[in-house]
mmCIF file of C-alpha atoms in Angstrom:
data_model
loop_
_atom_site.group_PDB
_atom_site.id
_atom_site.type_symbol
_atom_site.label_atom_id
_atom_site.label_comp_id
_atom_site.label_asym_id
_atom_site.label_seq_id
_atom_site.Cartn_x
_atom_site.Cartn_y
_atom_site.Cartn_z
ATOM 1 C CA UNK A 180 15.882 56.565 -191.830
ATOM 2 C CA UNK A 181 17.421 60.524 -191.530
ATOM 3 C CA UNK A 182 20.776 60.565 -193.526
ATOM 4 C CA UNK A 183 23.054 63.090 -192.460
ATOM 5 C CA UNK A 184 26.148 64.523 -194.197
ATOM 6 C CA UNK A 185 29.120 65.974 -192.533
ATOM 7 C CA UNK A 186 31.537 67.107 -194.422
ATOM 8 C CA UNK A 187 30.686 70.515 -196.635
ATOM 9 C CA UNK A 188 33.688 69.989 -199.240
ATOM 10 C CA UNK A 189 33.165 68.736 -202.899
ATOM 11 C CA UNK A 190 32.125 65.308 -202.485
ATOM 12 C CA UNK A 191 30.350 65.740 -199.019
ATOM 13 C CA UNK A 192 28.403 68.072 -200.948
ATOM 14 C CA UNK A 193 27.710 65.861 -203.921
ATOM 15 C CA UNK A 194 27.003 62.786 -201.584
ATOM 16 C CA UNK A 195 24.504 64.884 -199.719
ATOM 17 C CA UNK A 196 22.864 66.478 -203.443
ATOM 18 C CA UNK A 197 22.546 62.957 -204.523
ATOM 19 C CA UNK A 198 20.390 61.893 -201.982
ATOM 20 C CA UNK A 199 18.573 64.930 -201.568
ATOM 21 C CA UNK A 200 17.782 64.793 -205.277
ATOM 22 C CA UNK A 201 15.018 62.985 -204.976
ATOM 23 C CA UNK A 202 12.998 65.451 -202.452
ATOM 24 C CA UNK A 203 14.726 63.399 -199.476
ATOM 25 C CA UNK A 204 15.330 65.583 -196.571
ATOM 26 C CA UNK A 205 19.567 65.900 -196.071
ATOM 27 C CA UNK A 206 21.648 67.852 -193.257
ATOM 28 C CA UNK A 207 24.886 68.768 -194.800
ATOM 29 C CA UNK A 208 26.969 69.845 -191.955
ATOM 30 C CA UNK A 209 30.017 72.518 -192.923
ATOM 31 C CA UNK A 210 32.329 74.029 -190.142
ATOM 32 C CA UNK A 211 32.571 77.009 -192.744
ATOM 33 C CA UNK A 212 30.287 79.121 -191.973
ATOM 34 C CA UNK A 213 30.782 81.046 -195.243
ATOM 35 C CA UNK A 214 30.089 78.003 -196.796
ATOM 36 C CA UNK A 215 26.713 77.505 -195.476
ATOM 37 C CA UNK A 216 25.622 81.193 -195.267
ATOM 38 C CA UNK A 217 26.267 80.445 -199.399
ATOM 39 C CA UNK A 218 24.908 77.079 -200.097
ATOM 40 C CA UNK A 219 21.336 78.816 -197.932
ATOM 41 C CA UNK A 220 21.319 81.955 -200.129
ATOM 42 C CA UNK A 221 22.510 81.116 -203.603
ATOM 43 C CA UNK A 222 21.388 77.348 -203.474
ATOM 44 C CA UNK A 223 24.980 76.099 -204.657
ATOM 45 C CA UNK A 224 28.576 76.058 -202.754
ATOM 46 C CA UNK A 225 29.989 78.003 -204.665
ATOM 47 C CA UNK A 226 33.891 77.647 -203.202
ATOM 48 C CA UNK A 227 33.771 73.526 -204.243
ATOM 49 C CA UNK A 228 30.905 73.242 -206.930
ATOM 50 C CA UNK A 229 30.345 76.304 -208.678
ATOM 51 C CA UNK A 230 27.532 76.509 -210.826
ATOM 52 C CA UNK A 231 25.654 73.049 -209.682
ATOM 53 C CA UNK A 232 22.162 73.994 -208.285
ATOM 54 C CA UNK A 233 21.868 71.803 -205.429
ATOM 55 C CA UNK A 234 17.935 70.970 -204.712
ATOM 56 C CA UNK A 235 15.827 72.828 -202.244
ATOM 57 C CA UNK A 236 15.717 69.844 -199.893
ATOM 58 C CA UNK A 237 19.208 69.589 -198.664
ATOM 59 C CA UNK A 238 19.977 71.904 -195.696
ATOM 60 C CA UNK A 239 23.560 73.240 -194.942
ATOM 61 C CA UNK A 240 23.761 73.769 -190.746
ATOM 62 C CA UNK A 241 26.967 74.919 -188.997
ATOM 63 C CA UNK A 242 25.739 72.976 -185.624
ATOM 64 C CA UNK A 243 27.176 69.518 -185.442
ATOM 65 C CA UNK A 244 23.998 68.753 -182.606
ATOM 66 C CA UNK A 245 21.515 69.978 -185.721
ATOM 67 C CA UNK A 246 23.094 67.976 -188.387
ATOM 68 C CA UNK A 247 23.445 64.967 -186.269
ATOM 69 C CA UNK A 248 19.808 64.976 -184.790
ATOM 70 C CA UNK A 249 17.627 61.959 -185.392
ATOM 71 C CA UNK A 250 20.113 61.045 -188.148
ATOM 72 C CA UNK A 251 20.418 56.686 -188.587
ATOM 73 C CA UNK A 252 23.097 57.028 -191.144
ATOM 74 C CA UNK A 253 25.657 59.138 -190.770
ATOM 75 C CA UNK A 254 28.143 59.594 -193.605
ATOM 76 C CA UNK A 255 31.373 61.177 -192.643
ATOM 77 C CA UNK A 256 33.251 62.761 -195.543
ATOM 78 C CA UNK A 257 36.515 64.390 -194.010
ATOM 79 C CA UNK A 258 40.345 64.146 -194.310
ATOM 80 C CA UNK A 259 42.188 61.265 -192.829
ATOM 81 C CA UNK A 260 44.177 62.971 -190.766
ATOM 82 C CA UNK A 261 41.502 64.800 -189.404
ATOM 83 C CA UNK A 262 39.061 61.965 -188.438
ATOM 84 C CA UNK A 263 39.925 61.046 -185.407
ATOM 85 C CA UNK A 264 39.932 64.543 -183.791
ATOM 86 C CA UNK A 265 36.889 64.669 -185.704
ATOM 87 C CA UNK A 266 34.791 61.620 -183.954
ATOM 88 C CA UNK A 267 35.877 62.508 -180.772
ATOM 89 C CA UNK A 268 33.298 65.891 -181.375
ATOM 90 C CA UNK A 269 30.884 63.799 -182.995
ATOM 91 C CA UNK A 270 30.513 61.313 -179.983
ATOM 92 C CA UNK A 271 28.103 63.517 -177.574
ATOM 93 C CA UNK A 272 25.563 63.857 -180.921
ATOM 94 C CA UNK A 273 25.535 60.517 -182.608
ATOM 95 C CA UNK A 274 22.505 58.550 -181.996
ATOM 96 C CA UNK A 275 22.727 55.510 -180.233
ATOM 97 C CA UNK A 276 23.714 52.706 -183.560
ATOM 98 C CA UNK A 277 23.792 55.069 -186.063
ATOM 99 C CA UNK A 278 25.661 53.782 -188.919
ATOM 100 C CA UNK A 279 28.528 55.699 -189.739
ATOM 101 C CA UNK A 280 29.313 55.531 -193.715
ATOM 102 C CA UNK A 281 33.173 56.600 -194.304
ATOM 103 C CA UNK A 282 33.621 58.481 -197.529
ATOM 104 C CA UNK A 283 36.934 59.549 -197.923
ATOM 105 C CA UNK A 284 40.035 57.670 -198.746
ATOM 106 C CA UNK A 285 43.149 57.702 -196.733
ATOM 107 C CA UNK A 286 45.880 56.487 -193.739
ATOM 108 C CA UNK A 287 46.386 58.066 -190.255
ATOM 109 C CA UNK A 288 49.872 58.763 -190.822
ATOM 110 C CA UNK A 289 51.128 58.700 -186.860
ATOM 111 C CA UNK A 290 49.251 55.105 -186.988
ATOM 112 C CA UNK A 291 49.284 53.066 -190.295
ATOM 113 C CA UNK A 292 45.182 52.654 -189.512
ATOM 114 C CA UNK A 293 42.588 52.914 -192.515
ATOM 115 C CA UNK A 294 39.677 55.014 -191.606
ATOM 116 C CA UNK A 295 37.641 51.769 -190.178
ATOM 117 C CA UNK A 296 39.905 51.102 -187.842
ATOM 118 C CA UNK A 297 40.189 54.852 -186.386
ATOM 119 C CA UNK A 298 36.621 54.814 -186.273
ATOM 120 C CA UNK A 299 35.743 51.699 -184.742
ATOM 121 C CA UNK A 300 38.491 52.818 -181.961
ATOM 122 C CA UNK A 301 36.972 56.418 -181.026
ATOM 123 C CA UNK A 302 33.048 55.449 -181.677
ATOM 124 C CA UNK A 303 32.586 52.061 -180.550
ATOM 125 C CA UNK A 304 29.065 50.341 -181.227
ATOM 126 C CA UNK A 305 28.490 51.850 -184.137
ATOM 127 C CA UNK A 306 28.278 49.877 -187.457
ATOM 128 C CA UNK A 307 30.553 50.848 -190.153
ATOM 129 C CA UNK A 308 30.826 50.903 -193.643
ATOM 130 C CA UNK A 309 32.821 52.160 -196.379
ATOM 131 C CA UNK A 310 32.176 53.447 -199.802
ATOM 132 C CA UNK A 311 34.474 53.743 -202.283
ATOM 133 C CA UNK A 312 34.515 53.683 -205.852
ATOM 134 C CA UNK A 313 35.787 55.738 -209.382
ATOM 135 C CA UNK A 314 33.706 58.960 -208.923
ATOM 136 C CA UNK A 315 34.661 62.757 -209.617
ATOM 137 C CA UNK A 316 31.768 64.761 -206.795
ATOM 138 C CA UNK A 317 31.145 67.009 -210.226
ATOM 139 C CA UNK A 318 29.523 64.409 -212.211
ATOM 140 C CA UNK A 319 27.859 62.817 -209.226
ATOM 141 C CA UNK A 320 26.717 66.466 -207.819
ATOM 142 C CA UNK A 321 25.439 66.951 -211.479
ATOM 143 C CA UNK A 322 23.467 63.720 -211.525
ATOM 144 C CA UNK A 323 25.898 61.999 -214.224
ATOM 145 C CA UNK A 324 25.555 57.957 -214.021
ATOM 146 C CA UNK A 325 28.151 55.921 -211.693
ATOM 147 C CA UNK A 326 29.057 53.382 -210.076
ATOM 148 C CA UNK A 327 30.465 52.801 -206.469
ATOM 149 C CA UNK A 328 31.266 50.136 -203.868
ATOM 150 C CA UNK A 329 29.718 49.923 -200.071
ATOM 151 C CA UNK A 330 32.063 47.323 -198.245
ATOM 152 C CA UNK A 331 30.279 46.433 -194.150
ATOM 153 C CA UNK A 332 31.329 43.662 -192.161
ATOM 154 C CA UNK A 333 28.072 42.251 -192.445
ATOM 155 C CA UNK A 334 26.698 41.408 -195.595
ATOM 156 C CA UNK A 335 23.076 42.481 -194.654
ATOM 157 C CA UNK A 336 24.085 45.561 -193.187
ATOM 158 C CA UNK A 337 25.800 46.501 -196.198
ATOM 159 C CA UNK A 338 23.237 45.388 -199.140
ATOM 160 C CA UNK A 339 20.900 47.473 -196.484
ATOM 161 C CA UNK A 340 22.657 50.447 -197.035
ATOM 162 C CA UNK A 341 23.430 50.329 -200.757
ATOM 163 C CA UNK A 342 19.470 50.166 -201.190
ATOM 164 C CA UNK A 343 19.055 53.096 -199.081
ATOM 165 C CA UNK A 344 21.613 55.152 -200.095
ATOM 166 C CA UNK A 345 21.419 54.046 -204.000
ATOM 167 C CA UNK A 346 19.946 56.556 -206.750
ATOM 168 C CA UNK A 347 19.046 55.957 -210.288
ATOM 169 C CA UNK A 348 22.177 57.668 -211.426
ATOM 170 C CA UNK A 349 24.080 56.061 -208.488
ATOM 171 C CA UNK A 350 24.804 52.743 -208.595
ATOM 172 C CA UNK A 351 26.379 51.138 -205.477
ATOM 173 C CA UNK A 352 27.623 47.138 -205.179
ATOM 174 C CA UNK A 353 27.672 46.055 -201.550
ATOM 175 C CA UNK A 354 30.239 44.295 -200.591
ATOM 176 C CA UNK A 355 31.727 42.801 -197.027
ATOM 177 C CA UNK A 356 35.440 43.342 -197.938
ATOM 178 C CA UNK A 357 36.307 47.061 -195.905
ATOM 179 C CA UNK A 358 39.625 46.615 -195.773
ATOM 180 C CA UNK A 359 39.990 45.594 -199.173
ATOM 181 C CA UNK A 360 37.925 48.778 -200.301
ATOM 182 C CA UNK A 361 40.082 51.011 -198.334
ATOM 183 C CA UNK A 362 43.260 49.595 -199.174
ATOM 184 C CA UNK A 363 42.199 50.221 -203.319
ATOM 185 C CA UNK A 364 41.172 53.647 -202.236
ATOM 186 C CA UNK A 365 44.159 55.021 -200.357
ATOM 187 C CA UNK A 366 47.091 53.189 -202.455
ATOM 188 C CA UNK A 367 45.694 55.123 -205.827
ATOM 189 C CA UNK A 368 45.727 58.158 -204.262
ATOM 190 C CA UNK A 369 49.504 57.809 -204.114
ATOM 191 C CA UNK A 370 49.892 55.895 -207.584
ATOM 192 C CA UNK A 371 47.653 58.904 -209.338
ATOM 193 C CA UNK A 372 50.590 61.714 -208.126
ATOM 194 C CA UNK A 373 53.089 59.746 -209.779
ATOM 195 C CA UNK A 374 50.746 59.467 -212.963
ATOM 196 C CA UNK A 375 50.214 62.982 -212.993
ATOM 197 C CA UNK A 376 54.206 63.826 -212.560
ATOM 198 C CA UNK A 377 54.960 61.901 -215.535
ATOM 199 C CA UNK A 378 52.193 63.819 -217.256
ATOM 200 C CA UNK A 379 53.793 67.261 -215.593
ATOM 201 C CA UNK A 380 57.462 66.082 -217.152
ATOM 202 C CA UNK A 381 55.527 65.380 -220.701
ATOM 203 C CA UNK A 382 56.910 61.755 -220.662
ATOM 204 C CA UNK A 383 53.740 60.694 -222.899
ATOM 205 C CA UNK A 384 50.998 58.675 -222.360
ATOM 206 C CA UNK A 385 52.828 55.369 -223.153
ATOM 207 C CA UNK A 386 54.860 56.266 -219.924
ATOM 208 C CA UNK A 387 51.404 57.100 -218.314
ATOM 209 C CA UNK A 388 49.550 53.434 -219.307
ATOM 210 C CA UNK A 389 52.837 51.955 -217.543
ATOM 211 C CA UNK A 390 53.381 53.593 -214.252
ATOM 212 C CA UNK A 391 49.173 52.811 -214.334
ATOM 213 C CA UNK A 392 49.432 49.263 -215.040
ATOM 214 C CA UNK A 393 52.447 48.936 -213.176
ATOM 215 C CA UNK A 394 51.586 50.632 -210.330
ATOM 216 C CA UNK A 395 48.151 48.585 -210.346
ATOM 217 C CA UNK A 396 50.214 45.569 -209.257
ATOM 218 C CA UNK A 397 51.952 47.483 -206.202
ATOM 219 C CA UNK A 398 48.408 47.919 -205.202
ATOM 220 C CA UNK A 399 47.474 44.474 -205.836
ATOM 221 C CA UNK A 400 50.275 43.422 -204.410
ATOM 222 C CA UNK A 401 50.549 45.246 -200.859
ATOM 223 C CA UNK A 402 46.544 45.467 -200.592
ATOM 224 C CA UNK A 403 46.540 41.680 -200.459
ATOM 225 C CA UNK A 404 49.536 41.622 -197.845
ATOM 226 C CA UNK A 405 47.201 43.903 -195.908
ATOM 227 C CA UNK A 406 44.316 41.417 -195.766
ATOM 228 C CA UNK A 407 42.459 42.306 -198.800
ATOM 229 C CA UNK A 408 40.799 40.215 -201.122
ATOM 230 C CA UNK A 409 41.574 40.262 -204.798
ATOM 231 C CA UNK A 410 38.820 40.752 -206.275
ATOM 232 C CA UNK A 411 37.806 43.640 -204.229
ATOM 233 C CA UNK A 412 41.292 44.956 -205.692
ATOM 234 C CA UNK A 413 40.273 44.226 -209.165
ATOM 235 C CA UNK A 414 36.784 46.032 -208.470
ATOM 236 C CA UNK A 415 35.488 49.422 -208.756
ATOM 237 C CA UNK A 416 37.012 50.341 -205.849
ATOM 238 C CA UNK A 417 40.539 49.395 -206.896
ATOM 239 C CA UNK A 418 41.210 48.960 -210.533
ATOM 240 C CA UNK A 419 38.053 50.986 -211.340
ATOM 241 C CA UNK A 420 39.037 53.830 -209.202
ATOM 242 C CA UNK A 421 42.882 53.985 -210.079
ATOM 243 C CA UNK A 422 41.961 54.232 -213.582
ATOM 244 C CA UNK A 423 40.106 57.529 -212.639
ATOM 245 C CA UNK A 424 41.771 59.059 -210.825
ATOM 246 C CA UNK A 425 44.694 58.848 -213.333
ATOM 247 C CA UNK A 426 42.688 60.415 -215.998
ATOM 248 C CA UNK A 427 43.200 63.886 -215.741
ATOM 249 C CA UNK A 428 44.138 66.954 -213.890
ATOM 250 C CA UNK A 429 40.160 66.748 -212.479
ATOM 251 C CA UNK A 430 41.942 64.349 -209.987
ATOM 252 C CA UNK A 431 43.185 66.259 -207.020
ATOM 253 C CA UNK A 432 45.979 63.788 -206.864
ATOM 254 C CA UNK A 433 46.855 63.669 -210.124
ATOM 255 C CA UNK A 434 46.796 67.565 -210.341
ATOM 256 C CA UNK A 435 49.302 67.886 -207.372
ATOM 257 C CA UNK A 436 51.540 65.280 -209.383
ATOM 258 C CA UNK A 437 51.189 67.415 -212.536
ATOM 259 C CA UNK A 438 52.300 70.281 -210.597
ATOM 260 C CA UNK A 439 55.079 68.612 -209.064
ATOM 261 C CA UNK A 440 56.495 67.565 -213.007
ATOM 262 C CA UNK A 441 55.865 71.117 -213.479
ATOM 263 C CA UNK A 442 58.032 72.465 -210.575
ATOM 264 C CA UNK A 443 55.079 74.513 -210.011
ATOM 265 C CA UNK A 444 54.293 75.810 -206.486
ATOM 266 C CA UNK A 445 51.863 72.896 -204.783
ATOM 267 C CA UNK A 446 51.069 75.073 -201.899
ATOM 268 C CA UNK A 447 47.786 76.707 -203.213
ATOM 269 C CA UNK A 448 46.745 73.497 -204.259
ATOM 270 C CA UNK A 449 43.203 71.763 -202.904
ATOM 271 C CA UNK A 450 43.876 68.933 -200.239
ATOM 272 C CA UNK A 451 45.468 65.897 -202.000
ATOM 273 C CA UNK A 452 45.270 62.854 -199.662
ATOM 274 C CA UNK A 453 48.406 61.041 -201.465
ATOM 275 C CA UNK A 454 50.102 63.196 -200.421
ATOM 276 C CA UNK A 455 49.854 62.255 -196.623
ATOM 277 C CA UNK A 456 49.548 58.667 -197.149
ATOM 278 C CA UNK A 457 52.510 57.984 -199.302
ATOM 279 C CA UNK A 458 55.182 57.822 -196.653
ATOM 280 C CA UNK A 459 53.092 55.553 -194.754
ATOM 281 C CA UNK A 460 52.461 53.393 -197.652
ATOM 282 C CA UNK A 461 55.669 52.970 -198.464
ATOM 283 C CA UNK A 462 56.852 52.163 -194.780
ATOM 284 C CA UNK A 463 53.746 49.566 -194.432
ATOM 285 C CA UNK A 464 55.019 48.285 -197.762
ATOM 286 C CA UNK A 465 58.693 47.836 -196.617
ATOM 287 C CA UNK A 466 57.129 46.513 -193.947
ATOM 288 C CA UNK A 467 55.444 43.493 -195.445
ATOM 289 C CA UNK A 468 58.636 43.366 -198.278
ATOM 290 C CA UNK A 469 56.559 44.280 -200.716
ATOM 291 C CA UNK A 470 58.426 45.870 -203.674
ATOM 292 C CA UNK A 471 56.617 48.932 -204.494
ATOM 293 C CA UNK A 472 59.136 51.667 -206.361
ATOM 294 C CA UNK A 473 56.263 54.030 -207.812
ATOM 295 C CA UNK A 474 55.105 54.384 -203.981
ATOM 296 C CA UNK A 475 58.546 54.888 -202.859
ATOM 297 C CA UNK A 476 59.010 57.177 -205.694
ATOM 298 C CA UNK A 477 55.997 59.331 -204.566
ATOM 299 C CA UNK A 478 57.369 58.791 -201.332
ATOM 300 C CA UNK A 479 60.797 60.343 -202.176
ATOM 301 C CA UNK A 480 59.326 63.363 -204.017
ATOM 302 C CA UNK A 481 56.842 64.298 -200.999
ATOM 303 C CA UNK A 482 58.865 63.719 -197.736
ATOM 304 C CA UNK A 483 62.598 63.886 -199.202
ATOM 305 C CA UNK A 484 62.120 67.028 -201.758
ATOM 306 C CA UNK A 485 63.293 64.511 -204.643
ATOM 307 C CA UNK A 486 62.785 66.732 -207.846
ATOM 308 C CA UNK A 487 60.181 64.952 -210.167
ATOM 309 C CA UNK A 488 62.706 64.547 -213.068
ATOM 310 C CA UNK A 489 65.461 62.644 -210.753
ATOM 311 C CA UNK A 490 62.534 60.113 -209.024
ATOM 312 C CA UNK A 491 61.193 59.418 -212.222
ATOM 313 C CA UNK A 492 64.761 59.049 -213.989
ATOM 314 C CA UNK A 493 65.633 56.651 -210.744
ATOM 315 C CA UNK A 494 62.642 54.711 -211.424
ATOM 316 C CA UNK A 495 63.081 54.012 -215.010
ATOM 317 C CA UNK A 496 66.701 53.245 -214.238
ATOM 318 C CA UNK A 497 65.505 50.615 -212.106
ATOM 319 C CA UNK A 498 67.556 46.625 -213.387
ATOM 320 C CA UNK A 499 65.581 44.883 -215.579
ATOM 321 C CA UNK A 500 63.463 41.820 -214.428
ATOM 322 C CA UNK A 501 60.543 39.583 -215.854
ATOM 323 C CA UNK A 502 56.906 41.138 -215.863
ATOM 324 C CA UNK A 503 55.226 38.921 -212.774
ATOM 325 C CA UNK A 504 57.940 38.317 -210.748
#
């Protein structure tokens, strides 16, 4: 099977390094052209990964026919918002049951949809699978152990492509829960902003292990209302993935929430997917009536211009009640 990569950003590029590790021929396809003029000539992107070598046998193209040709798995490592547009210029180049591999973590915000579902919509007959999982693209372009989920509809389909897409420092678990994978994906993007504005407003890390644990449960608790299964929640793809990406400023998300305790300008800031699903978390949580105040918090910061300080004071001012009600 040909794997091709589109997607030239951090973790496209990491995904794509991973696999070509191993002498594997990869097409990494970039719509920056800058970016693949550098990746040819200095053999690293510079702009996301500076200083990772990437290995000789992945290939950066700027034509979306090139990358796509002969390719059976495709995986697709772009912005939520910008997927849909995105498969529509895909269609005319995509091999007839290629399996399409969504890497990135989001919600259409005009549609409440997961990436699966915006997929299966614009590129019908195409299997699809999802992979998901607690993993910075550094350590993964740099060939550090970890440890991933791969959620398909069929089970065959997705133990299939774990084996293919596996490496010795990769670990992936197949799994057949997608929308449990996505939900766990997209909700900690919008828990991890309000973990990094409590870091930004120096609350300590005592406030930090709560709004974590604590905001584990809204995830838990509007993933399942969703359709997902629990375990999948508990999984690397939940649990294992909140925890991450609540770790440090190395998390885009929890680097825009630092900024945001900070009152620092988020503008210049590298895309932060939070910060477009959190309104439509929140509103598919209210929804359901699902209680979720750290996702409405986020949600009031973003979309209302709620300083940090206030949403955070409003949050801990919040009446008491017992712990798993």
């Amino acid at each position: 099977m040909s794997i091709s990569v589109i997607g030239g950003g951090a973790w496209g590029t990491a995904l794509g390094a991973m696999r070509a590790r191993d002498g594997e021929p990869v097409r990494l396809y970039a719509r920056d052209a800058e970016s693949v003029a550098a990746i040819r000539t200095t053999g690293e992107n510079p702009r996301y990964l500076p200083g990772i070598a990437l290995p000789a046998s992945l290939e950066a193209v700027n034509d979306l026919g090139l990358a796509l040709e002969g390719a059976d798995i495709v995986l697709l490592v772009l912005p939520a918002q910008a997927l849909r547009l995105a498969c529509r210029d895909l269609k005319p180049h995509l091999r007839p049951g290629a399996a399409l591999v969504l890497c990135s973590k989001g919600i259409e915000r005009d549609t409440g949809l997961f990436a699966s579902a915006v997929v299966e919509e614009e590129l019908p007959g195409h299997p699809v699978a999802v992979l998901s999982g607690p993993s910075f693209a550094s350590d993964v372009a740099a060939g550090l152990p970890t440890a991933v989920t791969l959620a398909a509809s069929e089970g065959a389909l997705a133990a299939s492509l774990a084996q293919r897409l596996s490496s010795p420092a990769f670990r992936i678990y197949a799994g057949d829960d997608i929308l449990g994978v996505e939900a766990g994906g997209s909700l900690k993007n919008v828990l991890a902003i309000a973990a990094g504005a409590s870091a930004g407003l120096g609350l300590g890390a005592s406030a930090l292990a709560a709004l974590v644990t604590r905001g584990f449960v809204e995830l838990r608790r509007l993933g399942e209302a969703l359709g997902a299964r629990p375990d999948t929640l508990l999984g690397l793809s939940g649990l294992g993935d909140l925890v991450l990406t609540c770790s440090g400023a190395q998390s885009r998300n929890f680097a825009y929430g630092l900024a945001l305790g900070r009152g620092e300008d988020t503008r210049t800031l590298k895309l932060a997917e939070g910060v477009y699903s959190a309104a439509i978390a929140a509103q598919l949580a209210r929804e359901r009536g699902i209680e979720a105040p750290i996702i409405e918090t986020v949600a009031a910061m973003l979309d209302e211009g709620l300083p940090a300080a206030d949403a955070m004071r409003a949050l801990l001012a919040r009446p008491l009640k017992r712990e798993f009600d």
